[in-house]
Short mmCIF file of C-alpha atoms and ligand atoms in Angstrom, two decimals:
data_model
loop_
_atom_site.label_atom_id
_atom_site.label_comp_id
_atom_site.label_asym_id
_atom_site.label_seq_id
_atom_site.Cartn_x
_atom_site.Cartn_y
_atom_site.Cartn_z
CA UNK A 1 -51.09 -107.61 -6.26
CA UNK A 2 -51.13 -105.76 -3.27
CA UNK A 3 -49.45 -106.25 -0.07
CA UNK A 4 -52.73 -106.88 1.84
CA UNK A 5 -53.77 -109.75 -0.76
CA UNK A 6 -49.88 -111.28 -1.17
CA UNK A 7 -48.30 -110.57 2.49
CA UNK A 8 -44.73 -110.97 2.32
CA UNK A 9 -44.15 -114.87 3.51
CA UNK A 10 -43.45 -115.35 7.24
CA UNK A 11 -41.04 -118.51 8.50
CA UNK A 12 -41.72 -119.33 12.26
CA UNK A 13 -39.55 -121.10 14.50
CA UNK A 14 -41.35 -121.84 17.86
CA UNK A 15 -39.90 -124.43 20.53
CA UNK A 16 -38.61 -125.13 23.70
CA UNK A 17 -35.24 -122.44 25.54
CA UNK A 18 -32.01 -124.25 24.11
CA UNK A 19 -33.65 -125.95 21.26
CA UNK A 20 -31.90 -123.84 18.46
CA UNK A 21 -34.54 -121.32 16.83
CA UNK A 22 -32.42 -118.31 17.81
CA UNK A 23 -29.08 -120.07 15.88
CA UNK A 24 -30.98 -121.66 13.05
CA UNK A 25 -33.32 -118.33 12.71
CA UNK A 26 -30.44 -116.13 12.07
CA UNK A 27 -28.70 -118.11 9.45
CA UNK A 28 -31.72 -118.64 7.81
CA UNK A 29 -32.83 -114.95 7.08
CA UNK A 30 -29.40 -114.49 6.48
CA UNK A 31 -29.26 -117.36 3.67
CA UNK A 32 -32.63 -115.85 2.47
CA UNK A 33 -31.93 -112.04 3.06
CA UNK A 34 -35.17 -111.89 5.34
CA UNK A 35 -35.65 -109.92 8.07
CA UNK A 36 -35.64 -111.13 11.65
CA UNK A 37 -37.40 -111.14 14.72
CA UNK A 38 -36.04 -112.45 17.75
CA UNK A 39 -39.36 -112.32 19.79
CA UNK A 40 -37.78 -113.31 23.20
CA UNK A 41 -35.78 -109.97 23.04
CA UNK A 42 -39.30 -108.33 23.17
CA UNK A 43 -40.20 -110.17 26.53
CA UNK A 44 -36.44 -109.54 28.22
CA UNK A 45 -37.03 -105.94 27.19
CA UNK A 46 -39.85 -105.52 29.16
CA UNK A 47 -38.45 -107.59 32.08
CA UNK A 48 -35.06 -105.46 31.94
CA UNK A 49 -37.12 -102.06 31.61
CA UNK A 50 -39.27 -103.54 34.77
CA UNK A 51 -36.07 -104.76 36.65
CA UNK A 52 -34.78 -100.91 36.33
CA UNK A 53 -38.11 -99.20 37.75
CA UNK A 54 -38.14 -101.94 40.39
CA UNK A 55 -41.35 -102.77 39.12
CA UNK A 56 -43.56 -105.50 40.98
CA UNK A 57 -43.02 -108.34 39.07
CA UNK A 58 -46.80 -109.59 39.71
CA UNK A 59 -48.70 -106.56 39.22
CA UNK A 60 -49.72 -107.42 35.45
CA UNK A 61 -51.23 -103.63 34.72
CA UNK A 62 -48.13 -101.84 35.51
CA UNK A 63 -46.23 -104.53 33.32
CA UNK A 64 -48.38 -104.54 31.11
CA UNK A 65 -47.96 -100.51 30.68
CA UNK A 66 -44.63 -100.81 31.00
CA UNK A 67 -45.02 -103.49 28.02
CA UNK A 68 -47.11 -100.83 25.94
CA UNK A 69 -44.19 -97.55 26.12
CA UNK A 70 -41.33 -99.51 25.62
CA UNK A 71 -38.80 -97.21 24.08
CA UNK A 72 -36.55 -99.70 22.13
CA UNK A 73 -34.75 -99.97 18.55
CA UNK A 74 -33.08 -103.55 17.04
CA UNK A 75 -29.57 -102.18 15.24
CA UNK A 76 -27.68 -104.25 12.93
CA UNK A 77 -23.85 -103.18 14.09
CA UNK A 78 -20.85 -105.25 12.46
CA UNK A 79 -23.24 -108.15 11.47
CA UNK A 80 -24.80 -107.89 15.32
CA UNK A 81 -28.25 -107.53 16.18
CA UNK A 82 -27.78 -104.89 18.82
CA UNK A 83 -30.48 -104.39 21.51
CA UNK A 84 -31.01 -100.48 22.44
CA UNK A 85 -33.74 -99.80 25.41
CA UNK A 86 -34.20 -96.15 25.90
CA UNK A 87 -30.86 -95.58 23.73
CA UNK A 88 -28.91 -97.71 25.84
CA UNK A 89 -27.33 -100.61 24.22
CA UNK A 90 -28.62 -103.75 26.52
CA UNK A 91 -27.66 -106.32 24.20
CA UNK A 92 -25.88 -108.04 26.65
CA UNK A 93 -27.96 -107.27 30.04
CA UNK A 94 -31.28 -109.03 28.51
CA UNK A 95 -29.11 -111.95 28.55
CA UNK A 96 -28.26 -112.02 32.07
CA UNK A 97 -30.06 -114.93 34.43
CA UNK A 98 -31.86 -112.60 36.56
CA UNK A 99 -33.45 -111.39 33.43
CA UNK A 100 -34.10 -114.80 31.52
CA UNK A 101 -36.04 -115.40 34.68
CA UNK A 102 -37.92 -112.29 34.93
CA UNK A 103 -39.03 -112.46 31.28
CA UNK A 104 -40.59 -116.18 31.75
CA UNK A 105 -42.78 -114.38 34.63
CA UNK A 106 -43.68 -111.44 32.40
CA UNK A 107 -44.29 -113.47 29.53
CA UNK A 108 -47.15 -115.18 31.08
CA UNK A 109 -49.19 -112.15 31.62
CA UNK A 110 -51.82 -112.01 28.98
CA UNK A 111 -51.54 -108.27 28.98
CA UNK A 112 -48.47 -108.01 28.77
CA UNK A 113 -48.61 -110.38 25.41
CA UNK A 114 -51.60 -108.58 24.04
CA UNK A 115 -49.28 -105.44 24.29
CA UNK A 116 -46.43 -106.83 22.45
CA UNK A 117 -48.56 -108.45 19.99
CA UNK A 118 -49.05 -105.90 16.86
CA UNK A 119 -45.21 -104.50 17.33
CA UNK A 120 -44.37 -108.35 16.47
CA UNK A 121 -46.49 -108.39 13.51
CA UNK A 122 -45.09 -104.65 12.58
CA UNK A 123 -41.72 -106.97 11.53
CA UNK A 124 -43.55 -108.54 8.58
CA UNK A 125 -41.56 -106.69 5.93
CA UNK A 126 -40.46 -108.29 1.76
CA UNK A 127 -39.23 -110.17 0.94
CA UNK A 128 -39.58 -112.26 4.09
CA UNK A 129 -39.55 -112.27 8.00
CA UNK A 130 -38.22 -115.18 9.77
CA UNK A 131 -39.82 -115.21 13.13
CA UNK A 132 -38.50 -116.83 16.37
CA UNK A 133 -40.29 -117.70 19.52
CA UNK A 134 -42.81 -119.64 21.19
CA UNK A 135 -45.99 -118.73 19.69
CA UNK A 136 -44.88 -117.00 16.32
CA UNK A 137 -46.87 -119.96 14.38
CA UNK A 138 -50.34 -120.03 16.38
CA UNK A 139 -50.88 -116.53 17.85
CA UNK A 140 -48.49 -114.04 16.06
CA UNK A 141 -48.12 -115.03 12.51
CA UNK A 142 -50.94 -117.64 12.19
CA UNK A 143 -51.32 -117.37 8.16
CA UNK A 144 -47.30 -118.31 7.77
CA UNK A 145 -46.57 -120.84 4.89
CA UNK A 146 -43.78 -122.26 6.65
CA UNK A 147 -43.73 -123.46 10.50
CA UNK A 148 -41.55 -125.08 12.21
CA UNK A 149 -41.21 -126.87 15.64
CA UNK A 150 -37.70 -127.11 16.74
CA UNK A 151 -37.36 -129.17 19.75
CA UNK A 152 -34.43 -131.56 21.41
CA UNK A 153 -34.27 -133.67 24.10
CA UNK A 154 -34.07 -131.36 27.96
CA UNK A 155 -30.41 -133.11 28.31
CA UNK A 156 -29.23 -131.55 25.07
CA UNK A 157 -30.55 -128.45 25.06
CA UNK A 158 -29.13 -128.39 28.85
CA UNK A 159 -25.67 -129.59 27.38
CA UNK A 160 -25.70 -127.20 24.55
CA UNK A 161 -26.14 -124.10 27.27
CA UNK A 162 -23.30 -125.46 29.21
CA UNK A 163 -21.43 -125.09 26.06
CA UNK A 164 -22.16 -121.79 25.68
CA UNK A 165 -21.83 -120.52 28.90
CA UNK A 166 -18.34 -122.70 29.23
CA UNK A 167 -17.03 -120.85 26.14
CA UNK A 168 -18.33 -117.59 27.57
CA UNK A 169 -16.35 -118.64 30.83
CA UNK A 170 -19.13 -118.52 32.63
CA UNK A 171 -18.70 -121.71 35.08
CA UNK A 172 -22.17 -123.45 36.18
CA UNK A 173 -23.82 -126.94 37.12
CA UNK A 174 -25.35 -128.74 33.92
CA UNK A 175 -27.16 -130.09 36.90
CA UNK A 176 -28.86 -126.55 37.58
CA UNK A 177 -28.89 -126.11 34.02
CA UNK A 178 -31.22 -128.81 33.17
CA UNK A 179 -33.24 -128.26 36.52
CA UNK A 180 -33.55 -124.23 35.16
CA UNK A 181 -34.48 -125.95 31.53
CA UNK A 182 -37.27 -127.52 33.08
CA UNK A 183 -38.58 -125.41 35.47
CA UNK A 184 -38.99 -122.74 32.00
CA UNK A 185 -40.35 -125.39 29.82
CA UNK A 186 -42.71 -125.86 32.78
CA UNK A 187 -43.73 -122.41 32.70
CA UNK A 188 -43.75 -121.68 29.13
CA UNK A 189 -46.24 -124.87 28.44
CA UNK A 190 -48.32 -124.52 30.78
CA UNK A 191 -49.63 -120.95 30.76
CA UNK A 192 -53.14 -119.91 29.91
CA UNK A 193 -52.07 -117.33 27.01
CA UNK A 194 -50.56 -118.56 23.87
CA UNK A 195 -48.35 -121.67 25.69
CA UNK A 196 -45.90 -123.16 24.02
CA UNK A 197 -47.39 -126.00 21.59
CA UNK A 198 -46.91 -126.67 17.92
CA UNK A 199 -49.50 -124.87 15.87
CA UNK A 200 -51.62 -127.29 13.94
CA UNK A 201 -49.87 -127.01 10.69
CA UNK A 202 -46.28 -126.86 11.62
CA UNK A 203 -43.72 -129.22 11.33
CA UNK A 204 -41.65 -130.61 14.04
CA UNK A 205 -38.58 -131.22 13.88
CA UNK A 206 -36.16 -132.71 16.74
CA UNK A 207 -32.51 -131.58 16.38
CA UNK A 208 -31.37 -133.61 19.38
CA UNK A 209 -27.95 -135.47 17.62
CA UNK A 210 -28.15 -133.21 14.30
CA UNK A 211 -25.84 -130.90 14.40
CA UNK A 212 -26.47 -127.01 13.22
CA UNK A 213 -25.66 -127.33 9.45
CA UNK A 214 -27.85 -130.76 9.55
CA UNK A 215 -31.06 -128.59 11.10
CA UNK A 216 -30.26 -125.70 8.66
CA UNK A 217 -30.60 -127.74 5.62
CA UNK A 218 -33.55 -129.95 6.59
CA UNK A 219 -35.51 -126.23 7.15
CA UNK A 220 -34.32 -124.79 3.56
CA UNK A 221 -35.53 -127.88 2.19
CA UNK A 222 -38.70 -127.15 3.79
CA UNK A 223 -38.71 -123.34 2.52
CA UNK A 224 -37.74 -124.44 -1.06
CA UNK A 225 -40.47 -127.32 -0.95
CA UNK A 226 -43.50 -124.30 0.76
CA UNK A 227 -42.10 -120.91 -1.00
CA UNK A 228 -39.89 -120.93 -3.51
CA UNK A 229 -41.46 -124.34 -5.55
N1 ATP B 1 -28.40 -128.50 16.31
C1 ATP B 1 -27.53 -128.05 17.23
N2 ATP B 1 -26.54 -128.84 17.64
C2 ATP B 1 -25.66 -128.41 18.60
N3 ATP B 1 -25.71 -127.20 19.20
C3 ATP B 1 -26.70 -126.38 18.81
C4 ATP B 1 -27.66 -126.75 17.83
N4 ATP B 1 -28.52 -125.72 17.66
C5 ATP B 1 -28.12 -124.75 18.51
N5 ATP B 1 -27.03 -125.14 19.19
C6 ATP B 1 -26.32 -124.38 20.23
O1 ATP B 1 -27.19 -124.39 21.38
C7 ATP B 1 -27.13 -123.14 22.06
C8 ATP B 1 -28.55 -122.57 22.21
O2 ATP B 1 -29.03 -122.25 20.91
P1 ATP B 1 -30.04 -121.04 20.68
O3 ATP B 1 -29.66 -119.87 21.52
O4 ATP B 1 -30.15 -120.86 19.22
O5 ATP B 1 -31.38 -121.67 21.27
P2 ATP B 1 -32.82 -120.99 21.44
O6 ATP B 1 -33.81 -122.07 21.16
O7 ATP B 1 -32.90 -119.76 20.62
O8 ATP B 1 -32.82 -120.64 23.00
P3 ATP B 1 -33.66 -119.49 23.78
O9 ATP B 1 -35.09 -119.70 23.47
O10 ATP B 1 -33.37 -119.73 25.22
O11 ATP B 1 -33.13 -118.16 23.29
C9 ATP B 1 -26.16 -122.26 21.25
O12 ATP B 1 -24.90 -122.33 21.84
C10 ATP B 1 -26.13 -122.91 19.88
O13 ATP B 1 -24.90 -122.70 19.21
N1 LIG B 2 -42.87 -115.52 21.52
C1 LIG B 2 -42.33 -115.67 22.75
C2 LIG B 2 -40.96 -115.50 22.94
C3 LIG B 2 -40.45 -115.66 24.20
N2 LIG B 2 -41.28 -115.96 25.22
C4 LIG B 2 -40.76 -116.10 26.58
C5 LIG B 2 -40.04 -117.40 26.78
C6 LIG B 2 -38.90 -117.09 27.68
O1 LIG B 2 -39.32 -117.39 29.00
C7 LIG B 2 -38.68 -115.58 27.52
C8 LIG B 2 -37.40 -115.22 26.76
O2 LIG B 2 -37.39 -115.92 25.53
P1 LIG B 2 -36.02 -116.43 24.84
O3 LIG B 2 -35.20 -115.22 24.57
O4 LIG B 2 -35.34 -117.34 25.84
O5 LIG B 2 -36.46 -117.14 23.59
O6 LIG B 2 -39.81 -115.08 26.81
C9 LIG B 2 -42.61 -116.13 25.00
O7 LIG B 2 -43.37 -116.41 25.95
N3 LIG B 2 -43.11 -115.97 23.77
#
């Protein structure tokens, strides 16, 4: 059959900043030997690459340009997904706050989506993509057998990022933390293009008090019970 009739399958993790997708994404395309797509990356990349021109961060048609001729390559180095914009390796600087902020503004500018969309879909690859982000299950990858809702409680996911920025020795308030948690999920739910929301057929799944091997194996289950029955 060909690939037009039989796509290869598509596993989407949408949900909230902190809730896991990006962790529990990555070991599962590694478990299944899937590809990956880390969809936020796609949004910092344009926020970075506006960031560096000094771009007005309201003016929608030059972002959304900007969005369009984005000169950027995903590397797998030592086991890494590295990040390369314009040949530069920015793996680290799409990370940064200033960025993480700028991409929530970017990301709700339906332009700016619309450009991004079909270089998203351009990941579908066999055997399998697993695809992370907030709207990889209702705008994206609609026709996915497999959808998933990851979500935890705005305390955890706040105390999980203080974790990780501890052990990065970054120092910060989990007060700001959760206040910077909100003020995103804020954002991210309550634009007009493709908001954050389960898509009709997916299955939530709240990992607030299961840890990452817990979440992992509740999700193959789901893949072995959708795919591979
Ligand atoms: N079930 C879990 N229990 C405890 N910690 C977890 C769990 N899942 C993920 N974490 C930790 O929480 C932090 C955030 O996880 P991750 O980056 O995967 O979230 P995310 O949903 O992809 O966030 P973002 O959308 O902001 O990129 C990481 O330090 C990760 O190790
Ligand atoms: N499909 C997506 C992926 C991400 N975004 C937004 C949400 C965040 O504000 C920003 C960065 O995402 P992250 O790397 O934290 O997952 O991009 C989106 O709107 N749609």
């Amino acid at each position: 059959m060909s690939e037009v009739n039989n796509p290869s399958p598509v596993i989407t993790i949408d949900g909230p900043s902190g809730s896991g997708k990006g962790t529990i994404a990555r070991l599962l395309a590694d478990k299944l030997n899937y590809a990956l797509l880390d969809s936020g990356a796609l949004y910092r990349l344009t926020a970075l690459s506006a960031l560096n021109r000094e771009a007005d961060l309201t003016d929608e048609a030059t972002l959304t340009e900007i969005a369009a001729n984005l000169d950027i390559r995903f590397e797998l180095r030592d086991g890494e997904v590295v990040s390369l914009l314009e040949g530069q390796d920015v793996s680290h600087d799409i990370r940064l706050e200033r960025v993480s902020m700028a991409a929530s503004k970017v990301a709700a500018m339906p332009g700016v989506r619309a450009a991004l969309l079909q270089r998203q879909r351009d990941f579908r690859q066999a055997p399998g993509l697993v695809a992370d982000g907030r709207d990889m299950g209702t705008t994206v990858f609609p026709d996915a057998p497999v959808k998933i809702f990851l979500t935890a409680s705005a305390e955890e996911r706040a105390r999980r990022r203080f974790e990780q920025l501890r052990e990065k020795g970054v120092s910060v308030s989990l007060r700001d933390l959760l206040e910077d948690i909100r003020a995103r999920d804020a954002r991210d739910m309550n634009r007009a293009t493709s908001p954050l929301a389960p898509a009709e057929d997916a299955v939530e799944l709240d990992s607030t008090g299961v840890d990452i091997d817990g979440v992992l194996q509740i999700v193959l289950q789901l893949v072995r019970d959708r795919i591979r029955a």
